[in-house]
XYZ file of C-alpha atoms in Angstrom:
311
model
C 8.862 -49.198 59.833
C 8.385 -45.120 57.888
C 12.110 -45.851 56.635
C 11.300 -49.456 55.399
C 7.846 -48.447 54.113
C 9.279 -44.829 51.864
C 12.268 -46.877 50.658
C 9.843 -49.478 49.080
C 7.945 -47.262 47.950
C 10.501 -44.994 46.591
C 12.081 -48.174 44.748
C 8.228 -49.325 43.152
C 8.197 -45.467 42.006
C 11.863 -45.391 40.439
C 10.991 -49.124 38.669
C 7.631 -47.747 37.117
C 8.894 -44.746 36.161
C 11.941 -46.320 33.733
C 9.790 -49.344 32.964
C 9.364 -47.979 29.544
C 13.137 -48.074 28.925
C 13.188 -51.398 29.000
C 9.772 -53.311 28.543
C 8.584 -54.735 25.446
C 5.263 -53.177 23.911
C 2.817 -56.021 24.966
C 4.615 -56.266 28.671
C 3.594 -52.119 28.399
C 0.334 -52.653 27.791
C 0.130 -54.732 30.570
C 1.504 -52.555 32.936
C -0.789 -49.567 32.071
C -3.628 -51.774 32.646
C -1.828 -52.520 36.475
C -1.403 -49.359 37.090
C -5.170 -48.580 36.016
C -6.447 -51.004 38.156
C -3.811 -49.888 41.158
C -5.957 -46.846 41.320
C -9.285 -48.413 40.753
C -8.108 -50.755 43.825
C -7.052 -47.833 45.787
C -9.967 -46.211 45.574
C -11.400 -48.567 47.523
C -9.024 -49.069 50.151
C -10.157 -45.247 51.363
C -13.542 -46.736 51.892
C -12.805 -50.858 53.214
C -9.402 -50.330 54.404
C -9.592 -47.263 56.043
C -13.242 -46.893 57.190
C -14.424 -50.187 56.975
C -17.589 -49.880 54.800
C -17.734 -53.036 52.428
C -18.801 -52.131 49.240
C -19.906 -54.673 46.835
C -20.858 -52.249 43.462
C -17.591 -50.195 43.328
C -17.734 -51.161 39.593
C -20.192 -48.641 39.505
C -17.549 -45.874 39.842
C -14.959 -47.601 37.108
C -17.968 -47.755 34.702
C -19.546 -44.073 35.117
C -16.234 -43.196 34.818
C -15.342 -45.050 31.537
C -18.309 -44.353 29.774
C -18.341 -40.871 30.887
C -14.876 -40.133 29.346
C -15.536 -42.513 26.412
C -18.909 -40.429 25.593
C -16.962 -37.481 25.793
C -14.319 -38.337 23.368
C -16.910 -40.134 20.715
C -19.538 -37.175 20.359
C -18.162 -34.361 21.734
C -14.386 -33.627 20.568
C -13.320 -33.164 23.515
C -9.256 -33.340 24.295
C -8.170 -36.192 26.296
C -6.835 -34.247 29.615
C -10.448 -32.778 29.866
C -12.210 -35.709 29.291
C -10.788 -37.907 31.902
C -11.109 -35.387 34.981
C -14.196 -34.408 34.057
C -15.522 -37.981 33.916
C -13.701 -38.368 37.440
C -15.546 -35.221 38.601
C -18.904 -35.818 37.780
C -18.344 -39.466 39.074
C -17.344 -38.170 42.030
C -20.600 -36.035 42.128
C -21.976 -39.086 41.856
C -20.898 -40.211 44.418
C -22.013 -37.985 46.900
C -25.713 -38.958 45.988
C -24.849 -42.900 46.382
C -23.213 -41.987 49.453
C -26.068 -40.368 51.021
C -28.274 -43.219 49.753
C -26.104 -46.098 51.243
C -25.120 -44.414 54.368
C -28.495 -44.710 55.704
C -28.022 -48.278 56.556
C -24.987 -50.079 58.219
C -22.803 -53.422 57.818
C -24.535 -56.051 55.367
C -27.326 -53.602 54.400
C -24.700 -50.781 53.370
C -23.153 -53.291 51.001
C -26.276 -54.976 49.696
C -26.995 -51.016 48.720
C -24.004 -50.362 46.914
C -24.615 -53.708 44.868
C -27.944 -52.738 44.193
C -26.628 -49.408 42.849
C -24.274 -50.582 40.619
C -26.446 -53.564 39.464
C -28.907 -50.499 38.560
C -26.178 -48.801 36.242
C -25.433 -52.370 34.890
C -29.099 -52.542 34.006
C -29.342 -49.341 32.433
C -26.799 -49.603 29.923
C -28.286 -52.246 28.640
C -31.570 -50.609 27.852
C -29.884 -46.567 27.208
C -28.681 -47.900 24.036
C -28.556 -44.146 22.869
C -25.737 -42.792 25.142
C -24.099 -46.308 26.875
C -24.791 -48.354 23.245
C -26.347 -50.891 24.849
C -24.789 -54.579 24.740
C -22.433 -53.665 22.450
C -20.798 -50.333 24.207
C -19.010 -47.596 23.144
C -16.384 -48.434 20.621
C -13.918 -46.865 18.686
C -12.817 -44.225 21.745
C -10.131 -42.381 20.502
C -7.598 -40.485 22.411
C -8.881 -37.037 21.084
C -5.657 -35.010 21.828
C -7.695 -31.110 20.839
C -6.603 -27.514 20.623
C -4.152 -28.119 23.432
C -1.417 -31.021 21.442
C -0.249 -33.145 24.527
C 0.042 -35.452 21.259
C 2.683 -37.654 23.004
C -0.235 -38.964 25.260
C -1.234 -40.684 22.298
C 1.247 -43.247 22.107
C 1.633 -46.008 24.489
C 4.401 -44.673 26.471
C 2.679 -41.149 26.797
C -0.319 -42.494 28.404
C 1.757 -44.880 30.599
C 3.315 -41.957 32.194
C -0.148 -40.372 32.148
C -1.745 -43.226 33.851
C 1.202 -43.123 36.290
C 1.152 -39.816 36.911
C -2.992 -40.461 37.925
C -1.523 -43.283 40.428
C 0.724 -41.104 42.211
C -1.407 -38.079 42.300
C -3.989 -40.442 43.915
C -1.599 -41.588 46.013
C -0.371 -38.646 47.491
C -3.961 -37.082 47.823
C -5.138 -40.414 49.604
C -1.699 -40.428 52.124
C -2.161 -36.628 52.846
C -6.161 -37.240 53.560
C -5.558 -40.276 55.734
C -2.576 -38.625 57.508
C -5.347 -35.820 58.384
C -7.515 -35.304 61.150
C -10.387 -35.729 58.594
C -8.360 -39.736 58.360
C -8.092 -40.219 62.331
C -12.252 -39.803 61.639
C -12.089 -41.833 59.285
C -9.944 -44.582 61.665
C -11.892 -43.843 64.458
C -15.057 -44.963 62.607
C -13.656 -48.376 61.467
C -13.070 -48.921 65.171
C -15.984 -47.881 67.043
C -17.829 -45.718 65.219
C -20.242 -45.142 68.030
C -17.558 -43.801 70.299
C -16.798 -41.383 67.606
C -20.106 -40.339 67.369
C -20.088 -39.702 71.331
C -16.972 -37.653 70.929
C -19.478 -35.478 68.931
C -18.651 -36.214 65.251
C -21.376 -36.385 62.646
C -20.225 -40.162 61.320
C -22.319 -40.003 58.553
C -21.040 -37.090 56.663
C -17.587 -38.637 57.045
C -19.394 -41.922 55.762
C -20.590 -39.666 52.512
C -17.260 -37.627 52.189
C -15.183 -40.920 51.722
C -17.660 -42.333 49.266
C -17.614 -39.647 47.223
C -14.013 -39.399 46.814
C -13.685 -43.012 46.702
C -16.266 -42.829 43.689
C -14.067 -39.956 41.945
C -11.040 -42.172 41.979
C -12.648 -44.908 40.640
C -14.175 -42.557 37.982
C -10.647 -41.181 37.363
C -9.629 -44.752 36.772
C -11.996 -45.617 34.366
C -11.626 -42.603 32.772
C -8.454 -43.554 31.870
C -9.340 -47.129 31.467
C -11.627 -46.172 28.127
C -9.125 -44.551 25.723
C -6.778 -46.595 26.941
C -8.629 -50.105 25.119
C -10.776 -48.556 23.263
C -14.100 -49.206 24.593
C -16.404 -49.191 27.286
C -18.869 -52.084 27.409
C -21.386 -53.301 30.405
C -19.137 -55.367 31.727
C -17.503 -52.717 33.477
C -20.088 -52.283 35.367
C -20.988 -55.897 36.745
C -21.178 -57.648 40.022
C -17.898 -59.407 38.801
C -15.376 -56.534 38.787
C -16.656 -55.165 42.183
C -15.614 -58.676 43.664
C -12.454 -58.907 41.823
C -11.550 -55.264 42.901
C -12.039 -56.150 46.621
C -9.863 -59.414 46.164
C -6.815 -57.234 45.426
C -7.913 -54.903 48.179
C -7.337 -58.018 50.186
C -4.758 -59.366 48.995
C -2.782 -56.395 48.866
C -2.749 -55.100 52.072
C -6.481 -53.402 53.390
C -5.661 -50.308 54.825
C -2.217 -49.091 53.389
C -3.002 -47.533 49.747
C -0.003 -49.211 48.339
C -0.892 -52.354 49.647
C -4.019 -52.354 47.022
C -1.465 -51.142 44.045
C 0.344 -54.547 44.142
C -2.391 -56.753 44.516
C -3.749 -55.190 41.441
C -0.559 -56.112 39.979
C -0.639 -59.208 41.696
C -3.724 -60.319 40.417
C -2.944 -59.714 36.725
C 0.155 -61.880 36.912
C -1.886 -64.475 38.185
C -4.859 -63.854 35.709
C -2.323 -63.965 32.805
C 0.250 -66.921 33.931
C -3.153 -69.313 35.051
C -5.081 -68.627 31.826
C -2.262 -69.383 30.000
C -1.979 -73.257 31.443
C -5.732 -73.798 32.164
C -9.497 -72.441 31.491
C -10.362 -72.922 35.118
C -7.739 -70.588 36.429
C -10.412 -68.406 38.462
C -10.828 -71.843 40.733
C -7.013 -71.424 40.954
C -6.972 -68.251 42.376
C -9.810 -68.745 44.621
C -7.466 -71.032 46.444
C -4.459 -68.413 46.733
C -7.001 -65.951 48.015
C -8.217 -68.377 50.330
C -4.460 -69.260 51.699
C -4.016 -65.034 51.575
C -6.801 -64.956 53.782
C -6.064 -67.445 56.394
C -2.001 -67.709 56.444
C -1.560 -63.725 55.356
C -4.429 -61.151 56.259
C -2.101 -58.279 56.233
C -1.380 -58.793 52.313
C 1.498 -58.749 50.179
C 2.013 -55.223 51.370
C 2.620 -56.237 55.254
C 4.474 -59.088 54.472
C 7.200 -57.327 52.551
C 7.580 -54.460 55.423
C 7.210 -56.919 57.938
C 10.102 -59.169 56.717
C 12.391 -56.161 56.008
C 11.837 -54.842 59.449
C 13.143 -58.123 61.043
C 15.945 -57.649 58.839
């Protein structure tokens, strides 16, 4: 199953990374926004795949982390490298603080916290007109290149590979932490989390590490999310995006980092081939996440590696 599972992913990487060779422009900007959203997704997986903690408000760690960067690069100057790690990093801060927050309730109540969180952020940048510009957002981001050049980042194939190279770095970070005894924790509290705190592990710090990092992944991927189109607007931050997040979580493959990656991918092919033939193409979907759910829990990811195995 390793073999199968690193020569998959070995393949995605090789695709991606001569994609540009051979995709039109507007298929391009497509597939930066997949591979944005294949981080924000697997930032997520760290904390419902791999822990178990259902979060309903992870929007709130794409939006801090958009209109972190975004205010960065509007008023400040600063170059576009900076920006987006330290809107990832002080997201990730964040985090910490929501972490401790949520963590001190379990199951529906942790969720209905991290809802009420981001619904919170939603809230106030509506009325923080001043630094979030209200309804209308931050527009106009540019990608402020600075002292330091990097100007190739500036053009669509720069920040592809920039974008990519955020994916992979995530990736790798995520599969070495999970591979850790800090993940068998992690594993151990998705299971039974009481018999891991009998075996004398403080659950709750674990709970507030994962969050945290989970939040500074998100952050990263809205960070690169804001110079990317331009803007960063409220409706990063709603209710809707959490769910839609956790749908290619789902869909994906819970639990395997990639998994997430390709139901992000997944669920913009299916966003952008519905839409075009009708206006109710959310109903649509509902119904292939419904079938997902029922016929395939283990996701696109487990399919594929299950199949190939047998082969």
């Amino acid at each position: 199953m390793r073999g199968v599972t690193g020569l998959i992913s070995i393949v995605v990487a090789l695709a991606l990374g001569l994609a540009p060779l051979g995709l039109p422009p507007f298929a391009m900007t497509l597939l930066t926004e997949a591979v944005i959203l294949g981080l924000f997704a697997m930032s997520l997986d760290l904390m419902f795949g791999y822990t178990r903690l259902v979060s309903f408000g992870h929007a709130a760690a794409y939006g801090l982390g958009a209109y972190a960067c975004g205010w960065l690069l509007l008023h400040t100057g600063t170059p576009l490298l900076f920006a987006v790690f330290a809107a990832a990093l002080m997201t990730g801060l964040i985090g910490i603080g929501v972490g401790w927050m949520c963590t001190l309730a379990t199951g529906v109540s942790f969720s209905m916290l991290t809802l009420a969180f981001a619904q919170l952020l939603y809230a106030i940048s509506f009325k923080w007109t001043s630094v979030t510009g209200g309804s209308d957002g931050l527009a106009g981001i540019p990608r402020t290149m600075g002292p330091l050049g990097f100007a190739a980042l500036s053009s669509k194939t720069g920040f592809y590979y920039l974008a990519l190279a955020c994916l992979v770095g995530g990736y790798l970070v995520c599969a070495a932490l999970v591979r850790s005894p800090f993940g068998a924790v992690l594993r151990g509290i998705r299971e039974n989390e009481a018999k891991t705190t009998a075996l004398g592990y403080n659950t709750r710090l674990y709970k507030i590490a994962v969050v945290a990092i989970s939040y500074g992944l998100g952050g990263l991927a809205g960070a690169l999310y804001a110079p990317f189109a331009g803007f960063a607007n409220t409706e990063l931050l709603f209710w809707l995006l959490s769910g839609q997040v956790l749908i290619m979580v789902i869909v994906g493959g819970a639990g395997t980092l990639v998994g997430p990656v390709l139901g992000a991918a997944f669920f913009m092919l299916m966003e952008h081939q519905l839409s075009a033939w009708t206006e109710a193409w959310a109903l649509y979907f509902g119904l292939i996440f419904i079938a997902f759910v029922l016929f395939a829990p283990q996701g696109i990811w487990g399919l594929a590696t299950g199949r190939l195995s047998r082969t």
